[in-house]
């Protein structure tokens, strides 16, 4: 395909050179450029792609897409100037790949909590019904049965379009994907023809990037603002931001709720340590998921399945067979009579949801011990809030290291402790070594107690000083329990 064909809908401000050159691939990383590729210079949070234009040309780029033209031009290279290059990567990659998203039904899930569970359960739900399905999630990507390791909640635009193209090639009819606020803000999802969007909830997170809650909300809303009229917009109206997402949204509007009237509504009948009995759409269903927050997730899956053409009976049957997602309220029982729960809860709201569910399950019996930390190089304002919420719902609190990244874990813990009063501090231990913190919690646990290990969930690494070292909360728990 020629460069002229790739950029025909991008409205260039200026162009220098021959746009009839053939393009082999679209690149946003100068280190990956090969002869005949086009390099798009993106202004990122860590680096400015314009600083690497010369390297891309030296590597063989036949064209570059920029926001600001260089002082000098290299012969044989076509320069395309755009007002903003952010969307170009997705739009050009999509066109070069044959616009794969138009050949499949694509549903995106956004919100602070619940994205992974909903996207994964939708993938499993449709696999059960015999469809070939794709999944793009924080835990793992799937091209039908093929597993592709995940590095981001939403991949970069070029990688995303390549994955969609492979899904189309193997015959996937549906794709379910997480849509992060970063991906919307950075226009990584440009060029994707969404057939549906799901909003879960919105609470404090990622303010290290968005700076304010308003900007965070606007990023989420931007996803809904760009939906086509034929698509569906499904929102949780028990969250006050649900109605905000639908404002000026051209898609068909639908809502789900537990606490008020909605197009799709669920009622919790009974809660068990490994299941929840609910009524959804007049049908009694036993979910293999625990807690109200998971009922919201299951309800979104049911609603989306119905909107994508499943019958009431098919959707209900599929829902009742679904297993929990790895690292999401994952239980591990000790022969000594206590139960550990591993969960990805890394925001104040998610932590409250999990701890409240455990409190309900305990029915006043035993103690609840919480092991939690906070990620480095991320929203520092939520650290004291997380500690305060954890302490308010736990009998014992152990603050420890999460993924400290470039920060000192002891500094992160000190910031968390700022949210604790004297009574809470008296019930709190600070243990830097996460494995030791988990082992200590297990040693403290007695029969009927629950130990929550929060923050990392499915992750199999701990990121320290730019290096990812193998670490799995579940492995640490099982090893200790086996030898206890």
mmCIF file of C-alpha atoms in Angstrom, residues 246-441:
data_model
loop_
_atom_site.group_PDB
_atom_site.id
_atom_site.type_symbol
_atom_site.label_atom_id
_atom_site.label_comp_id
_atom_site.label_asym_id
_atom_site.label_seq_id
_atom_site.Cartn_x
_atom_site.Cartn_y
_atom_site.Cartn_z
ATOM 1 C CA UNK A 246 -23.964 8.551 28.118
ATOM 2 C CA UNK A 247 -24.094 12.326 27.697
ATOM 3 C CA UNK A 248 -23.601 13.196 24.006
ATOM 4 C CA UNK A 249 -23.019 9.515 23.231
ATOM 5 C CA UNK A 250 -24.481 8.624 19.813
ATOM 6 C CA UNK A 251 -24.679 4.881 20.518
ATOM 7 C CA UNK A 252 -27.751 3.020 21.790
ATOM 8 C CA UNK A 253 -28.024 3.527 25.559
ATOM 9 C CA UNK A 254 -28.457 0.656 28.047
ATOM 10 C CA UNK A 255 -27.870 0.443 31.793
ATOM 11 C CA UNK A 256 -27.448 -2.158 34.518
ATOM 12 C CA UNK A 257 -27.795 -1.909 38.296
ATOM 13 C CA UNK A 258 -28.351 -3.681 41.595
ATOM 14 C CA UNK A 259 -29.841 -0.761 43.513
ATOM 15 C CA UNK A 260 -32.279 0.882 41.091
ATOM 16 C CA UNK A 261 -34.404 0.289 38.012
ATOM 17 C CA UNK A 262 -32.359 -0.488 34.904
ATOM 18 C CA UNK A 263 -32.545 -2.334 31.601
ATOM 19 C CA UNK A 264 -30.658 -5.179 33.271
ATOM 20 C CA UNK A 265 -30.975 -5.699 37.007
ATOM 21 C CA UNK A 266 -29.681 -8.275 39.497
ATOM 22 C CA UNK A 267 -30.625 -9.125 43.061
ATOM 23 C CA UNK A 268 -28.366 -10.985 45.493
ATOM 24 C CA UNK A 269 -30.155 -13.835 47.292
ATOM 25 C CA UNK A 270 -27.313 -15.483 49.205
ATOM 26 C CA UNK A 271 -23.538 -15.160 49.547
ATOM 27 C CA UNK A 272 -21.239 -18.149 50.109
ATOM 28 C CA UNK A 273 -17.433 -18.469 50.412
ATOM 29 C CA UNK A 274 -17.214 -19.794 46.850
ATOM 30 C CA UNK A 275 -20.453 -18.701 45.172
ATOM 31 C CA UNK A 276 -23.314 -16.199 45.068
ATOM 32 C CA UNK A 277 -26.994 -16.904 44.392
ATOM 33 C CA UNK A 278 -28.625 -14.151 42.342
ATOM 34 C CA UNK A 279 -31.679 -13.349 40.277
ATOM 35 C CA UNK A 280 -30.903 -11.790 36.902
ATOM 36 C CA UNK A 281 -33.611 -10.956 34.398
ATOM 37 C CA UNK A 282 -36.083 -13.096 36.380
ATOM 38 C CA UNK A 283 -33.787 -16.135 36.361
ATOM 39 C CA UNK A 284 -32.203 -17.662 39.461
ATOM 40 C CA UNK A 285 -28.499 -18.259 38.843
ATOM 41 C CA UNK A 286 -25.706 -19.570 41.056
ATOM 42 C CA UNK A 287 -22.522 -17.706 40.204
ATOM 43 C CA UNK A 288 -19.105 -19.169 40.943
ATOM 44 C CA UNK A 289 -18.099 -15.623 41.839
ATOM 45 C CA UNK A 290 -18.140 -14.006 45.277
ATOM 46 C CA UNK A 291 -19.295 -10.570 46.412
ATOM 47 C CA UNK A 292 -21.536 -7.747 45.225
ATOM 48 C CA UNK A 293 -18.727 -6.289 43.118
ATOM 49 C CA UNK A 294 -18.577 -9.566 41.184
ATOM 50 C CA UNK A 295 -22.367 -9.559 40.778
ATOM 51 C CA UNK A 296 -21.987 -6.221 38.992
ATOM 52 C CA UNK A 297 -19.333 -7.825 36.771
ATOM 53 C CA UNK A 298 -21.534 -10.836 36.035
ATOM 54 C CA UNK A 299 -24.523 -8.597 35.301
ATOM 55 C CA UNK A 300 -22.459 -6.612 32.769
ATOM 56 C CA UNK A 301 -21.425 -9.888 31.122
ATOM 57 C CA UNK A 302 -25.049 -11.050 30.965
ATOM 58 C CA UNK A 303 -26.250 -7.728 29.537
ATOM 59 C CA UNK A 304 -23.506 -7.558 26.913
ATOM 60 C CA UNK A 305 -24.169 -11.169 25.900
ATOM 61 C CA UNK A 306 -27.838 -10.367 25.382
ATOM 62 C CA UNK A 307 -27.017 -7.229 23.404
ATOM 63 C CA UNK A 308 -24.746 -9.335 21.192
ATOM 64 C CA UNK A 309 -27.554 -11.731 20.366
ATOM 65 C CA UNK A 310 -27.615 -14.468 23.030
ATOM 66 C CA UNK A 311 -30.975 -15.627 24.342
ATOM 67 C CA UNK A 312 -31.883 -15.267 28.033
ATOM 68 C CA UNK A 313 -31.375 -18.984 28.589
ATOM 69 C CA UNK A 314 -28.038 -19.127 26.745
ATOM 70 C CA UNK A 315 -26.637 -16.143 28.627
ATOM 71 C CA UNK A 316 -27.797 -17.474 32.004
ATOM 72 C CA UNK A 317 -26.446 -20.968 31.369
ATOM 73 C CA UNK A 318 -23.067 -19.652 30.259
ATOM 74 C CA UNK A 319 -22.858 -17.298 33.239
ATOM 75 C CA UNK A 320 -23.488 -20.058 35.770
ATOM 76 C CA UNK A 321 -20.563 -22.086 34.380
ATOM 77 C CA UNK A 322 -17.945 -19.330 34.499
ATOM 78 C CA UNK A 323 -14.977 -19.668 36.863
ATOM 79 C CA UNK A 324 -13.306 -16.687 38.626
ATOM 80 C CA UNK A 325 -10.503 -14.897 36.797
ATOM 81 C CA UNK A 326 -6.947 -15.624 37.955
ATOM 82 C CA UNK A 327 -5.867 -13.353 40.807
ATOM 83 C CA UNK A 328 -9.354 -11.938 41.313
ATOM 84 C CA UNK A 329 -10.761 -13.044 44.692
ATOM 85 C CA UNK A 330 -8.788 -16.252 44.309
ATOM 86 C CA UNK A 331 -9.055 -18.397 47.442
ATOM 87 C CA UNK A 332 -6.394 -20.723 48.845
ATOM 88 C CA UNK A 333 -7.348 -22.819 51.873
ATOM 89 C CA UNK A 334 -4.927 -23.898 54.592
ATOM 90 C CA UNK A 335 -5.134 -27.305 56.313
ATOM 91 C CA UNK A 336 -4.954 -25.287 59.541
ATOM 92 C CA UNK A 337 -8.449 -23.943 58.920
ATOM 93 C CA UNK A 338 -7.854 -20.398 57.690
ATOM 94 C CA UNK A 339 -8.403 -19.100 54.167
ATOM 95 C CA UNK A 340 -6.214 -16.797 52.107
ATOM 96 C CA UNK A 341 -7.628 -14.610 49.341
ATOM 97 C CA UNK A 342 -5.423 -13.155 46.608
ATOM 98 C CA UNK A 343 -6.874 -10.145 44.813
ATOM 99 C CA UNK A 344 -5.637 -7.461 42.420
ATOM 100 C CA UNK A 345 -7.333 -4.717 44.490
ATOM 101 C CA UNK A 346 -4.946 -1.779 44.165
ATOM 102 C CA UNK A 347 -7.324 1.154 44.574
ATOM 103 C CA UNK A 348 -9.145 2.281 47.730
ATOM 104 C CA UNK A 349 -12.550 1.346 46.305
ATOM 105 C CA UNK A 350 -11.456 -2.119 45.155
ATOM 106 C CA UNK A 351 -9.885 -2.771 48.554
ATOM 107 C CA UNK A 352 -13.111 -1.785 50.332
ATOM 108 C CA UNK A 353 -15.153 -4.055 48.037
ATOM 109 C CA UNK A 354 -13.029 -7.112 48.756
ATOM 110 C CA UNK A 355 -12.685 -6.490 52.499
ATOM 111 C CA UNK A 356 -16.416 -5.793 52.877
ATOM 112 C CA UNK A 357 -17.227 -9.032 51.073
ATOM 113 C CA UNK A 358 -14.926 -10.953 53.401
ATOM 114 C CA UNK A 359 -16.524 -9.315 56.436
ATOM 115 C CA UNK A 360 -19.944 -10.449 55.225
ATOM 116 C CA UNK A 361 -18.700 -13.998 54.657
ATOM 117 C CA UNK A 362 -17.117 -14.177 58.118
ATOM 118 C CA UNK A 363 -20.400 -13.416 59.909
ATOM 119 C CA UNK A 364 -18.559 -12.142 62.962
ATOM 120 C CA UNK A 365 -16.329 -15.202 63.282
ATOM 121 C CA UNK A 366 -12.540 -15.114 63.206
ATOM 122 C CA UNK A 367 -10.175 -12.288 62.342
ATOM 123 C CA UNK A 368 -9.414 -10.573 59.044
ATOM 124 C CA UNK A 369 -5.723 -9.946 58.332
ATOM 125 C CA UNK A 370 -4.847 -7.724 55.368
ATOM 126 C CA UNK A 371 -1.487 -7.589 53.590
ATOM 127 C CA UNK A 372 -1.238 -4.640 51.214
ATOM 128 C CA UNK A 373 1.187 -2.129 49.700
ATOM 129 C CA UNK A 374 1.055 0.569 47.037
ATOM 130 C CA UNK A 375 2.786 0.825 43.677
ATOM 131 C CA UNK A 376 5.774 3.121 43.223
ATOM 132 C CA UNK A 377 5.826 5.918 40.630
ATOM 133 C CA UNK A 378 2.020 5.990 40.711
ATOM 134 C CA UNK A 379 -0.677 8.152 42.317
ATOM 135 C CA UNK A 380 0.810 8.997 45.725
ATOM 136 C CA UNK A 381 -2.403 10.585 46.978
ATOM 137 C CA UNK A 382 -4.194 7.256 47.244
ATOM 138 C CA UNK A 383 -1.546 5.674 49.523
ATOM 139 C CA UNK A 384 -2.821 7.003 52.889
ATOM 140 C CA UNK A 385 -6.414 6.422 51.740
ATOM 141 C CA UNK A 386 -5.704 2.757 50.979
ATOM 142 C CA UNK A 387 -4.073 2.231 54.373
ATOM 143 C CA UNK A 388 -6.958 3.949 56.171
ATOM 144 C CA UNK A 389 -9.610 1.882 54.350
ATOM 145 C CA UNK A 390 -7.670 -1.355 54.913
ATOM 146 C CA UNK A 391 -7.262 -0.633 58.620
ATOM 147 C CA UNK A 392 -10.936 0.252 59.079
ATOM 148 C CA UNK A 393 -12.080 -3.140 57.767
ATOM 149 C CA UNK A 394 -9.249 -5.378 59.059
ATOM 150 C CA UNK A 395 -8.396 -6.698 62.495
ATOM 151 C CA UNK A 396 -4.682 -6.737 61.666
ATOM 152 C CA UNK A 397 -2.946 -4.798 58.894
ATOM 153 C CA UNK A 398 0.453 -5.564 57.410
ATOM 154 C CA UNK A 399 1.878 -2.859 55.149
ATOM 155 C CA UNK A 400 4.477 -4.136 52.714
ATOM 156 C CA UNK A 401 6.119 -3.613 49.335
ATOM 157 C CA UNK A 402 4.083 -3.859 46.131
ATOM 158 C CA UNK A 403 5.894 -2.869 42.914
ATOM 159 C CA UNK A 404 8.109 -0.059 44.260
ATOM 160 C CA UNK A 405 9.648 0.581 40.837
ATOM 161 C CA UNK A 406 12.122 3.473 41.241
ATOM 162 C CA UNK A 407 10.951 4.442 44.744
ATOM 163 C CA UNK A 408 12.149 3.129 48.099
ATOM 164 C CA UNK A 409 9.500 0.775 49.513
ATOM 165 C CA UNK A 410 10.031 2.120 53.034
ATOM 166 C CA UNK A 411 9.123 5.624 51.784
ATOM 167 C CA UNK A 412 5.915 4.309 50.227
ATOM 168 C CA UNK A 413 4.957 2.568 53.466
ATOM 169 C CA UNK A 414 5.598 5.736 55.468
ATOM 170 C CA UNK A 415 3.234 7.639 53.141
ATOM 171 C CA UNK A 416 0.608 4.931 53.615
ATOM 172 C CA UNK A 417 0.939 5.189 57.402
ATOM 173 C CA UNK A 418 0.019 8.871 57.224
ATOM 174 C CA UNK A 419 -3.583 7.735 56.800
ATOM 175 C CA UNK A 420 -3.630 5.786 60.080
ATOM 176 C CA UNK A 421 -4.689 7.038 63.498
ATOM 177 C CA UNK A 422 -3.066 5.802 66.731
ATOM 178 C CA UNK A 423 -5.532 2.928 67.196
ATOM 179 C CA UNK A 424 -4.948 1.700 63.646
ATOM 180 C CA UNK A 425 -1.168 2.016 63.992
ATOM 181 C CA UNK A 426 -1.305 -0.198 67.069
ATOM 182 C CA UNK A 427 -2.820 -2.965 64.892
ATOM 183 C CA UNK A 428 -0.391 -2.464 62.028
ATOM 184 C CA UNK A 429 2.915 -4.081 61.157
ATOM 185 C CA UNK A 430 5.342 -2.785 58.514
ATOM 186 C CA UNK A 431 7.323 -5.529 56.769
ATOM 187 C CA UNK A 432 9.307 -4.507 53.682
ATOM 188 C CA UNK A 433 9.860 -8.025 52.325
ATOM 189 C CA UNK A 434 6.524 -8.984 50.709
ATOM 190 C CA UNK A 435 7.115 -12.731 51.042
ATOM 191 C CA UNK A 436 7.915 -12.301 54.719
ATOM 192 C CA UNK A 437 4.801 -10.155 55.156
ATOM 193 C CA UNK A 438 2.639 -12.911 53.641
ATOM 194 C CA UNK A 439 4.271 -15.580 55.798
ATOM 195 C CA UNK A 440 3.759 -13.452 58.913
ATOM 196 C CA UNK A 441 0.062 -13.051 58.133
#
